[in-house]
Amino acid sequence: MTITADVIRSHGLTDEEYQRVLEIMGRQPNLTELGIFSVMWSEHCSYKSSKKWLKTLPTKAPWVICGPGENAGVIDIGDGQAVIFKMESHNHPSFIEPYQGAATGVGGILRDVFTMGARPIANMNALRFGDPSHAKTRHLVAGVVAGIGGYGNCVGVPTVGGETNFHASYNGNILVNAMTVGLADANRIFYSAAAGIGNPVVYVGSKTGRDGIHGATMASAEFSEDSEEKRPTVQVGDPFTEKLLIEACLELMATDCIVAIQDMGAAGLTSSSFEMASKGGLGIEMDLDCVPMREENMTAYEVMLSESQERMLMVLKPGHEDIARAVFEKWELDFAVIGHLTDSGRMVLKRHGQVVADLPIDPLAKASPEYDRPWVAGQRRPVLDPAQVPARDPFEALKILVSCPDLASKRWIWQQYDHMVMNDTVQRPGGDAAVVRIHGTAKALAITTDCTPRYCLADPHEGGRQAVAEAYRNLSAVGARPLAVTDNLNFGNPEKPEIMGQIVEAIQGMGEACRSLDFPVVSGNVSLYNETNGQAILPTPAIGAVGLIDDVAATASMAFKGDGECILVIGETKGWLGASLYLREVLGREEGAPPPVALHREKREGQFIRTMIGDGQVTAVHDLSDGGLLVGMAEMAMASGIGAEIVPASHLPLHAWCFGEDQGRYLVTALASQVPVILETAHRAEVSALVIGITGGADLCLKGIGSIPVEELTRLNEGWLPAFMSHPDTNA
């Protein structure tokens, strides 16, 4: 095929980038070589618009074994154990084909984790859908949830939590961010850097087909009205094969055969082979005739760019091929030696006995374009005076909030996930963070995903800080010591200065929070061009985070534990209503500056809460976020079926006290005998603590104002999503 300007554009390369290709090659590339440049230099694989700023994030701590740059991040949790985790997007494919897009998103993130030697022990997800009234939303929710459940349930890894939001900005670009956490021996971590000239390069797993070709390039462009035509670029997954692949890889990892290993994710065999060779400073020669294929007459272009699922690439020690082959044949998986390492620094590909591509490795893997794109800071919204925000009856407002799409129970979703398989799930979905026991020990991991996109739109810098702080708070609320972060940065088109400004400011805010909270970023993913017909999503820098609980018996949950217990609010309440759900859901307004995050107080209060939980001085804990104090109180009551009576503050307007979203706050309950100790400890720690009520009865009461039955709130909270999903789907 002649390489024309149209062919170059169809591969997502700019004129300037193609000129760089010509300079690197010293000649015109053939189609296979052009395709390889296209995927390796795509936004999805190269991070060319964001890596300048990603480099500013803090990534080191004494407990970090491996930070960004490998398949996933690795942290030390003591006792010779390590936790390996990462979060990754599958946004574009999930909009086009929701079931397979979401399913293969789960499969891909699982491979990132077990590639490094970990057995996956938990999955999480962060989902964003369009307005519930949009014609496609119900279809997309049904398909994505079924895809996540279908893959995760079959592969035998529990899906233990997540978050789901709805907003019109996601009408044309939903977000499906998947996270996996795995457990490994700290001295048995496997990396991807190839080593050993002459060592065999081995392909294992499923056969290669034509599905997913140019998936990485498709995920690096905006959508338009013809997005449905991109279905062929969506991969097709098989969770049963993935389960076999997990077991086969872990079995082989118990031997001494593997030099390096990499999963075939975005850009398939191209990305995995180039990254392994580049990290090792070597070359590779591959015979594509040896690649297991499930379709006839596949070209070198198709073989290299296919994103067929459940495949891995390995470098083995010489002479160990038969040992490895026996393992994979036992698990009924393909095994093929497809090449060997060289000292050339080049990728040489052969097909039908002919050289079909010959490229230098480092310019594609290490020297991809890095842009310092123009950006402008967003215009800051004014701070809203709560006294100027209209008040509504607090119980009518509460009913609206607990039944709104963002706050309504997501039980309909998580009941479709097997969250108990492996028998180590301590706290089920629906709480502040998932808690998963480390099998055979008294330790547990707490896991959360967090982001408040409406804050990020109002102020990307503050929104980035808040996303990290809320993750820190959610882990602290179950008694876990926050250890590290993985991020998934979802934004619109970075070529627009205002969108690039959101990216820059959100990353800067995240970095500030991570440094202040000793909460390093160890892995992550960037998904840009989340736009349709020029309309961008809300800036959504999703945070996944992991914390450690030393004694699983010393954890907390949000449910009230009994009548007659004192309720305390930890942290200062100022009634901040800007960018709040009260403003949006009750008054129909999306305006105002978001609540500021005082990082020094977040750290102090988190430590205080963890101490109280560890010492057994509190019986229930819940962090306060969306909807504010009265919503948080209702959530604790609904989780237990126990009511409460609380006394509103007199120094604030009632609606601001009830629904303000001031940051750095928790609600806790304690026996009356423990309250003096808690208040004294808080005073010494310079933490605000105030008794505001008592648990008991069947109603949620505001003293001197009125009450509402907890059962009514529960019915409203549990009813919205099942009712929404029960309508006939006209878009399947």
PDB file of C-alpha atoms in Angstrom, residues 272-506:
ATOM      1  CA  SER A 272       4.662  -5.805  24.779  1.00  0.00           C
ATOM      2  CA  SER A 273       7.670  -6.659  22.584  1.00  0.00           C
ATOM      3  CA  PHE A 274       8.889  -3.078  22.188  1.00  0.00           C
ATOM      4  CA  GLU A 275       8.564  -2.291  25.902  1.00  0.00           C
ATOM      5  CA  MET A 276      10.372  -5.453  27.002  1.00  0.00           C
ATOM      6  CA  ALA A 277      13.229  -4.921  24.562  1.00  0.00           C
ATOM      7  CA  SER A 278      13.559  -1.210  25.294  1.00  0.00           C
ATOM      8  CA  LYS A 279      13.688  -1.683  29.059  1.00  0.00           C
ATOM      9  CA  GLY A 280      16.432  -4.250  28.583  1.00  0.00           C
ATOM     10  CA  GLY A 281      18.371  -2.251  26.001  1.00  0.00           C
ATOM     11  CA  LEU A 282      18.133  -5.102  23.489  1.00  0.00           C
ATOM     12  CA  GLY A 283      16.640  -6.019  20.137  1.00  0.00           C
ATOM     13  CA  ILE A 284      14.192  -8.737  19.136  1.00  0.00           C
ATOM     14  CA  GLU A 285      13.821 -10.829  16.036  1.00  0.00           C
ATOM     15  CA  MET A 286      10.414 -12.452  15.666  1.00  0.00           C
ATOM     16  CA  ASP A 287       8.975 -14.900  13.141  1.00  0.00           C
ATOM     17  CA  LEU A 288       5.294 -14.052  12.943  1.00  0.00           C
ATOM     18  CA  ASP A 289       4.569 -17.384  11.234  1.00  0.00           C
ATOM     19  CA  CYS A 290       5.059 -18.926  14.686  1.00  0.00           C
ATOM     20  CA  VAL A 291       2.405 -16.772  16.358  1.00  0.00           C
ATOM     21  CA  PRO A 292      -0.703 -18.877  17.149  1.00  0.00           C
ATOM     22  CA  MET A 293      -3.540 -17.467  15.030  1.00  0.00           C
ATOM     23  CA  ARG A 294      -7.234 -18.260  15.005  1.00  0.00           C
ATOM     24  CA  GLU A 295      -7.941 -16.669  11.617  1.00  0.00           C
ATOM     25  CA  GLU A 296      -6.504 -17.412   8.206  1.00  0.00           C
ATOM     26  CA  ASN A 297      -4.323 -15.163   6.060  1.00  0.00           C
ATOM     27  CA  MET A 298      -3.566 -12.640   8.768  1.00  0.00           C
ATOM     28  CA  THR A 299      -1.053 -10.024   7.677  1.00  0.00           C
ATOM     29  CA  ALA A 300       1.945  -8.899   9.703  1.00  0.00           C
ATOM     30  CA  TYR A 301       0.079  -5.631  10.288  1.00  0.00           C
ATOM     31  CA  GLU A 302      -2.898  -7.488  11.764  1.00  0.00           C
ATOM     32  CA  VAL A 303      -0.780  -9.825  13.886  1.00  0.00           C
ATOM     33  CA  MET A 304       1.234  -6.984  15.413  1.00  0.00           C
ATOM     34  CA  LEU A 305      -1.717  -4.651  16.061  1.00  0.00           C
ATOM     35  CA  SER A 306      -4.327  -7.184  17.178  1.00  0.00           C
ATOM     36  CA  GLU A 307      -5.555  -6.691  20.737  1.00  0.00           C
ATOM     37  CA  SER A 308      -6.927 -10.185  21.154  1.00  0.00           C
ATOM     38  CA  GLN A 309      -7.228 -10.920  24.840  1.00  0.00           C
ATOM     39  CA  GLU A 310      -5.681 -13.363  27.319  1.00  0.00           C
ATOM     40  CA  ARG A 311      -2.160 -13.317  25.829  1.00  0.00           C
ATOM     41  CA  MET A 312       1.287 -12.866  27.395  1.00  0.00           C
ATOM     42  CA  LEU A 313       4.842 -12.473  26.140  1.00  0.00           C
ATOM     43  CA  MET A 314       7.781 -13.948  28.039  1.00  0.00           C
ATOM     44  CA  VAL A 315      11.537 -14.167  27.851  1.00  0.00           C
ATOM     45  CA  LEU A 316      12.701 -17.523  29.168  1.00  0.00           C
ATOM     46  CA  LYS A 317      16.055 -18.778  30.271  1.00  0.00           C
ATOM     47  CA  PRO A 318      17.617 -20.881  27.514  1.00  0.00           C
ATOM     48  CA  GLY A 319      16.882 -24.571  27.796  1.00  0.00           C
ATOM     49  CA  HIS A 320      13.749 -24.028  29.886  1.00  0.00           C
ATOM     50  CA  GLU A 321      11.301 -24.034  26.981  1.00  0.00           C
ATOM     51  CA  ASP A 322      10.125 -27.609  27.534  1.00  0.00           C
ATOM     52  CA  ILE A 323       9.395 -26.987  31.214  1.00  0.00           C
ATOM     53  CA  ALA A 324       7.315 -23.926  30.334  1.00  0.00           C
ATOM     54  CA  ARG A 325       5.613 -25.677  27.413  1.00  0.00           C
ATOM     55  CA  ALA A 326       4.518 -28.514  29.692  1.00  0.00           C
ATOM     56  CA  VAL A 327       2.921 -26.068  32.125  1.00  0.00           C
ATOM     57  CA  PHE A 328       0.925 -24.238  29.480  1.00  0.00           C
ATOM     58  CA  GLU A 329      -0.109 -27.377  27.647  1.00  0.00           C
ATOM     59  CA  LYS A 330      -1.336 -28.782  30.961  1.00  0.00           C
ATOM     60  CA  TRP A 331      -3.598 -25.743  31.251  1.00  0.00           C
ATOM     61  CA  GLU A 332      -4.657 -26.165  27.585  1.00  0.00           C
ATOM     62  CA  LEU A 333      -3.140 -22.862  26.487  1.00  0.00           C
ATOM     63  CA  ASP A 334      -1.093 -22.029  23.423  1.00  0.00           C
ATOM     64  CA  PHE A 335       2.679 -21.924  23.809  1.00  0.00           C
ATOM     65  CA  ALA A 336       5.016 -20.891  21.012  1.00  0.00           C
ATOM     66  CA  VAL A 337       8.615 -19.740  20.726  1.00  0.00           C
ATOM     67  CA  ILE A 338       8.252 -16.833  18.294  1.00  0.00           C
ATOM     68  CA  GLY A 339      11.654 -15.197  18.435  1.00  0.00           C
ATOM     69  CA  HIS A 340      14.821 -14.406  20.329  1.00  0.00           C
ATOM     70  CA  LEU A 341      16.650 -11.445  21.827  1.00  0.00           C
ATOM     71  CA  THR A 342      19.457  -9.737  19.888  1.00  0.00           C
ATOM     72  CA  ASP A 343      22.016  -7.037  20.566  1.00  0.00           C
ATOM     73  CA  SER A 344      20.844  -4.933  17.590  1.00  0.00           C
ATOM     74  CA  GLY A 345      18.456  -2.576  19.402  1.00  0.00           C
ATOM     75  CA  ARG A 346      16.039  -3.200  16.531  1.00  0.00           C
ATOM     76  CA  MET A 347      12.758  -5.002  16.018  1.00  0.00           C
ATOM     77  CA  VAL A 348      13.013  -7.301  13.024  1.00  0.00           C
ATOM     78  CA  LEU A 349       9.795  -9.043  11.989  1.00  0.00           C
ATOM     79  CA  LYS A 350       9.527 -11.859   9.483  1.00  0.00           C
ATOM     80  CA  ARG A 351       6.462 -13.296   7.767  1.00  0.00           C
ATOM     81  CA  HIS A 352       6.515 -16.094   5.207  1.00  0.00           C
ATOM     82  CA  GLY A 353      10.297 -16.013   5.279  1.00  0.00           C
ATOM     83  CA  GLN A 354      10.542 -12.330   4.387  1.00  0.00           C
ATOM     84  CA  VAL A 355      11.478  -9.348   6.557  1.00  0.00           C
ATOM     85  CA  VAL A 356       8.263  -7.314   6.800  1.00  0.00           C
ATOM     86  CA  ALA A 357       9.398  -4.706   9.326  1.00  0.00           C
ATOM     87  CA  ASP A 358      12.741  -3.470  10.618  1.00  0.00           C
ATOM     88  CA  LEU A 359      12.563  -0.661  13.160  1.00  0.00           C
ATOM     89  CA  PRO A 360      14.734   0.860  15.902  1.00  0.00           C
ATOM     90  CA  ILE A 361      13.213   0.109  19.285  1.00  0.00           C
ATOM     91  CA  ASP A 362      14.081   3.022  21.563  1.00  0.00           C
ATOM     92  CA  PRO A 363      12.719   5.821  19.340  1.00  0.00           C
ATOM     93  CA  LEU A 364       9.323   4.144  19.483  1.00  0.00           C
ATOM     94  CA  ALA A 365       9.335   3.049  23.117  1.00  0.00           C
ATOM     95  CA  LYS A 366      11.354   5.776  24.846  1.00  0.00           C
ATOM     96  CA  ALA A 367      11.542   8.735  22.473  1.00  0.00           C
ATOM     97  CA  SER A 368       7.893   9.073  21.556  1.00  0.00           C
ATOM     98  CA  PRO A 369       6.697  12.670  21.210  1.00  0.00           C
ATOM     99  CA  GLU A 370       6.383  14.616  24.443  1.00  0.00           C
ATOM    100  CA  TYR A 371       4.245  17.706  24.163  1.00  0.00           C
ATOM    101  CA  ASP A 372       4.181  20.758  26.377  1.00  0.00           C
ATOM    102  CA  ARG A 373       0.728  21.703  25.206  1.00  0.00           C
ATOM    103  CA  PRO A 374      -0.584  25.219  25.754  1.00  0.00           C
ATOM    104  CA  TRP A 375      -2.887  25.467  28.730  1.00  0.00           C
ATOM    105  CA  VAL A 376      -4.927  28.063  30.521  1.00  0.00           C
ATOM    106  CA  ALA A 377      -6.090  28.022  34.110  1.00  0.00           C
ATOM    107  CA  GLY A 378      -9.817  27.777  34.575  1.00  0.00           C
ATOM    108  CA  GLN A 379     -11.756  30.750  35.798  1.00  0.00           C
ATOM    109  CA  ARG A 380     -12.451  30.317  39.497  1.00  0.00           C
ATOM    110  CA  ARG A 381     -16.048  30.349  40.612  1.00  0.00           C
ATOM    111  CA  PRO A 382     -17.086  32.707  43.400  1.00  0.00           C
ATOM    112  CA  VAL A 383     -17.555  31.409  46.943  1.00  0.00           C
ATOM    113  CA  LEU A 384     -21.247  31.094  47.781  1.00  0.00           C
ATOM    114  CA  ASP A 385     -22.524  32.621  50.995  1.00  0.00           C
ATOM    115  CA  PRO A 386     -24.745  29.886  52.499  1.00  0.00           C
ATOM    116  CA  ALA A 387     -27.097  32.552  53.789  1.00  0.00           C
ATOM    117  CA  GLN A 388     -27.750  33.538  50.166  1.00  0.00           C
ATOM    118  CA  VAL A 389     -28.600  29.971  49.086  1.00  0.00           C
ATOM    119  CA  PRO A 390     -32.341  29.245  49.323  1.00  0.00           C
ATOM    120  CA  ALA A 391     -33.369  26.917  52.125  1.00  0.00           C
ATOM    121  CA  ARG A 392     -35.723  23.995  51.674  1.00  0.00           C
ATOM    122  CA  ASP A 393     -37.432  21.792  54.228  1.00  0.00           C
ATOM    123  CA  PRO A 394     -34.529  19.597  55.424  1.00  0.00           C
ATOM    124  CA  PHE A 395     -36.462  16.340  55.229  1.00  0.00           C
ATOM    125  CA  GLU A 396     -37.851  17.040  51.766  1.00  0.00           C
ATOM    126  CA  ALA A 397     -34.321  17.893  50.642  1.00  0.00           C
ATOM    127  CA  LEU A 398     -32.997  14.752  52.299  1.00  0.00           C
ATOM    128  CA  LYS A 399     -35.529  12.600  50.453  1.00  0.00           C
ATOM    129  CA  ILE A 400     -34.456  14.128  47.137  1.00  0.00           C
ATOM    130  CA  LEU A 401     -30.792  13.565  47.900  1.00  0.00           C
ATOM    131  CA  VAL A 402     -30.892   9.955  49.126  1.00  0.00           C
ATOM    132  CA  SER A 403     -32.870   8.993  46.016  1.00  0.00           C
ATOM    133  CA  CYS A 404     -30.875  10.983  43.456  1.00  0.00           C
ATOM    134  CA  PRO A 405     -28.803   8.962  40.935  1.00  0.00           C
ATOM    135  CA  ASP A 406     -25.431   9.714  42.547  1.00  0.00           C
ATOM    136  CA  LEU A 407     -26.461   8.896  46.133  1.00  0.00           C
ATOM    137  CA  ALA A 408     -29.071   6.179  45.558  1.00  0.00           C
ATOM    138  CA  SER A 409     -28.012   2.703  46.636  1.00  0.00           C
ATOM    139  CA  LYS A 410     -25.977   0.830  44.043  1.00  0.00           C
ATOM    140  CA  ARG A 411     -27.051  -2.550  45.412  1.00  0.00           C
ATOM    141  CA  TRP A 412     -28.579  -3.406  42.001  1.00  0.00           C
ATOM    142  CA  ILE A 413     -25.045  -3.157  40.594  1.00  0.00           C
ATOM    143  CA  TRP A 414     -22.929  -4.871  43.222  1.00  0.00           C
ATOM    144  CA  GLN A 415     -25.347  -7.738  43.773  1.00  0.00           C
ATOM    145  CA  GLN A 416     -24.485  -8.812  40.219  1.00  0.00           C
ATOM    146  CA  TYR A 417     -20.831  -9.119  41.237  1.00  0.00           C
ATOM    147  CA  ASP A 418     -19.500 -12.070  43.194  1.00  0.00           C
ATOM    148  CA  HIS A 419     -18.006 -10.082  46.054  1.00  0.00           C
ATOM    149  CA  MET A 420     -17.513 -13.074  48.381  1.00  0.00           C
ATOM    150  CA  VAL A 421     -15.559 -15.541  46.232  1.00  0.00           C
ATOM    151  CA  MET A 422     -12.191 -16.477  47.836  1.00  0.00           C
ATOM    152  CA  ASN A 423     -13.960 -16.056  51.216  1.00  0.00           C
ATOM    153  CA  ASP A 424     -11.810 -13.157  52.429  1.00  0.00           C
ATOM    154  CA  THR A 425     -14.177 -10.211  51.932  1.00  0.00           C
ATOM    155  CA  VAL A 426     -14.644  -8.670  55.387  1.00  0.00           C
ATOM    156  CA  GLN A 427     -16.724  -5.624  54.479  1.00  0.00           C
ATOM    157  CA  ARG A 428     -19.070  -5.884  51.524  1.00  0.00           C
ATOM    158  CA  PRO A 429     -19.751  -3.132  48.980  1.00  0.00           C
ATOM    159  CA  GLY A 430     -21.650  -0.091  50.167  1.00  0.00           C
ATOM    160  CA  GLY A 431     -19.292   1.167  52.871  1.00  0.00           C
ATOM    161  CA  ASP A 432     -16.538   3.756  52.873  1.00  0.00           C
ATOM    162  CA  ALA A 433     -13.921   1.252  51.659  1.00  0.00           C
ATOM    163  CA  ALA A 434     -13.790  -2.438  50.866  1.00  0.00           C
ATOM    164  CA  VAL A 435     -11.939  -4.588  53.392  1.00  0.00           C
ATOM    165  CA  VAL A 436     -10.319  -7.834  52.249  1.00  0.00           C
ATOM    166  CA  ARG A 437      -8.487 -10.183  54.610  1.00  0.00           C
ATOM    167  CA  ILE A 438      -4.982 -11.266  53.638  1.00  0.00           C
ATOM    168  CA  HIS A 439      -5.593 -14.988  53.589  1.00  0.00           C
ATOM    169  CA  GLY A 440      -4.179 -16.905  56.509  1.00  0.00           C
ATOM    170  CA  THR A 441      -3.219 -13.797  58.499  1.00  0.00           C
ATOM    171  CA  ALA A 442      -4.803 -11.271  60.845  1.00  0.00           C
ATOM    172  CA  LYS A 443      -4.039  -8.470  58.382  1.00  0.00           C
ATOM    173  CA  ALA A 444      -6.393  -6.934  55.842  1.00  0.00           C
ATOM    174  CA  LEU A 445      -6.315  -4.494  52.970  1.00  0.00           C
ATOM    175  CA  ALA A 446      -8.710  -1.585  52.593  1.00  0.00           C
ATOM    176  CA  ILE A 447      -9.417  -0.480  49.026  1.00  0.00           C
ATOM    177  CA  THR A 448     -11.302   2.519  47.666  1.00  0.00           C
ATOM    178  CA  THR A 449     -11.933   4.498  44.481  1.00  0.00           C
ATOM    179  CA  ASP A 450     -12.795   8.184  44.679  1.00  0.00           C
ATOM    180  CA  CYS A 451     -13.318  11.360  42.670  1.00  0.00           C
ATOM    181  CA  THR A 452     -15.817  14.239  42.701  1.00  0.00           C
ATOM    182  CA  PRO A 453     -15.930  15.455  39.088  1.00  0.00           C
ATOM    183  CA  ARG A 454     -18.200  18.418  39.796  1.00  0.00           C
ATOM    184  CA  TYR A 455     -15.511  19.792  42.141  1.00  0.00           C
ATOM    185  CA  CYS A 456     -12.891  19.255  39.442  1.00  0.00           C
ATOM    186  CA  LEU A 457     -14.960  21.235  36.939  1.00  0.00           C
ATOM    187  CA  ALA A 458     -15.417  24.076  39.403  1.00  0.00           C
ATOM    188  CA  ASP A 459     -11.709  24.115  40.353  1.00  0.00           C
ATOM    189  CA  PRO A 460      -9.461  21.377  38.900  1.00  0.00           C
ATOM    190  CA  HIS A 461      -6.655  22.088  41.367  1.00  0.00           C
ATOM    191  CA  GLU A 462      -8.880  21.831  44.438  1.00  0.00           C
ATOM    192  CA  GLY A 463     -10.726  18.901  42.867  1.00  0.00           C
ATOM    193  CA  GLY A 464      -7.456  17.011  42.427  1.00  0.00           C
ATOM    194  CA  ARG A 465      -6.564  17.628  46.066  1.00  0.00           C
ATOM    195  CA  GLN A 466     -10.011  16.543  47.182  1.00  0.00           C
ATOM    196  CA  ALA A 467      -9.976  13.265  45.215  1.00  0.00           C
ATOM    197  CA  VAL A 468      -6.798  12.179  46.986  1.00  0.00           C
ATOM    198  CA  ALA A 469      -7.988  13.450  50.374  1.00  0.00           C
ATOM    199  CA  GLU A 470     -11.288  11.601  50.126  1.00  0.00           C
ATOM    200  CA  ALA A 471      -9.500   8.360  49.288  1.00  0.00           C
ATOM    201  CA  TYR A 472      -7.281   8.929  52.337  1.00  0.00           C
ATOM    202  CA  ARG A 473     -10.371   9.596  54.436  1.00  0.00           C
ATOM    203  CA  ASN A 474     -12.251   6.515  53.225  1.00  0.00           C
ATOM    204  CA  LEU A 475      -9.343   4.241  54.107  1.00  0.00           C
ATOM    205  CA  SER A 476      -8.964   5.890  57.510  1.00  0.00           C
ATOM    206  CA  ALA A 477     -12.705   5.454  58.169  1.00  0.00           C
ATOM    207  CA  VAL A 478     -12.332   1.663  58.224  1.00  0.00           C
ATOM    208  CA  GLY A 479      -9.158   1.785  60.303  1.00  0.00           C
ATOM    209  CA  ALA A 480      -6.595   1.351  57.530  1.00  0.00           C
ATOM    210  CA  ARG A 481      -3.258   3.127  57.283  1.00  0.00           C
ATOM    211  CA  PRO A 482      -3.240   4.693  53.792  1.00  0.00           C
ATOM    212  CA  LEU A 483      -0.218   3.467  51.822  1.00  0.00           C
ATOM    213  CA  ALA A 484      -0.365   4.361  48.140  1.00  0.00           C
ATOM    214  CA  VAL A 485      -2.407   5.571  45.201  1.00  0.00           C
ATOM    215  CA  THR A 486      -3.092   4.529  41.629  1.00  0.00           C
ATOM    216  CA  ASP A 487      -4.782   7.072  39.399  1.00  0.00           C
ATOM    217  CA  ASN A 488      -6.918   7.078  36.273  1.00  0.00           C
ATOM    218  CA  LEU A 489      -6.981  10.530  34.699  1.00  0.00           C
ATOM    219  CA  ASN A 490     -10.034  10.947  32.463  1.00  0.00           C
ATOM    220  CA  PHE A 491     -10.267  14.192  30.500  1.00  0.00           C
ATOM    221  CA  GLY A 492     -11.318  15.659  27.175  1.00  0.00           C
ATOM    222  CA  ASN A 493      -9.179  16.797  24.239  1.00  0.00           C
ATOM    223  CA  PRO A 494      -5.730  17.983  25.467  1.00  0.00           C
ATOM    224  CA  GLU A 495      -5.250  20.011  22.286  1.00  0.00           C
ATOM    225  CA  LYS A 496      -7.752  22.514  23.721  1.00  0.00           C
ATOM    226  CA  PRO A 497      -5.945  24.846  26.158  1.00  0.00           C
ATOM    227  CA  GLU A 498      -8.851  24.902  28.601  1.00  0.00           C
ATOM    228  CA  ILE A 499      -8.903  21.070  28.779  1.00  0.00           C
ATOM    229  CA  MET A 500      -5.116  20.909  29.076  1.00  0.00           C
ATOM    230  CA  GLY A 501      -5.478  23.400  31.911  1.00  0.00           C
ATOM    231  CA  GLN A 502      -7.815  20.995  33.717  1.00  0.00           C
ATOM    232  CA  ILE A 503      -5.249  18.218  33.325  1.00  0.00           C
ATOM    233  CA  VAL A 504      -2.342  20.312  34.576  1.00  0.00           C
ATOM    234  CA  GLU A 505      -4.155  21.782  37.550  1.00  0.00           C
ATOM    235  CA  ALA A 506      -5.706  18.482  38.626  1.00  0.00           C
TER     236      ALA A 506
END
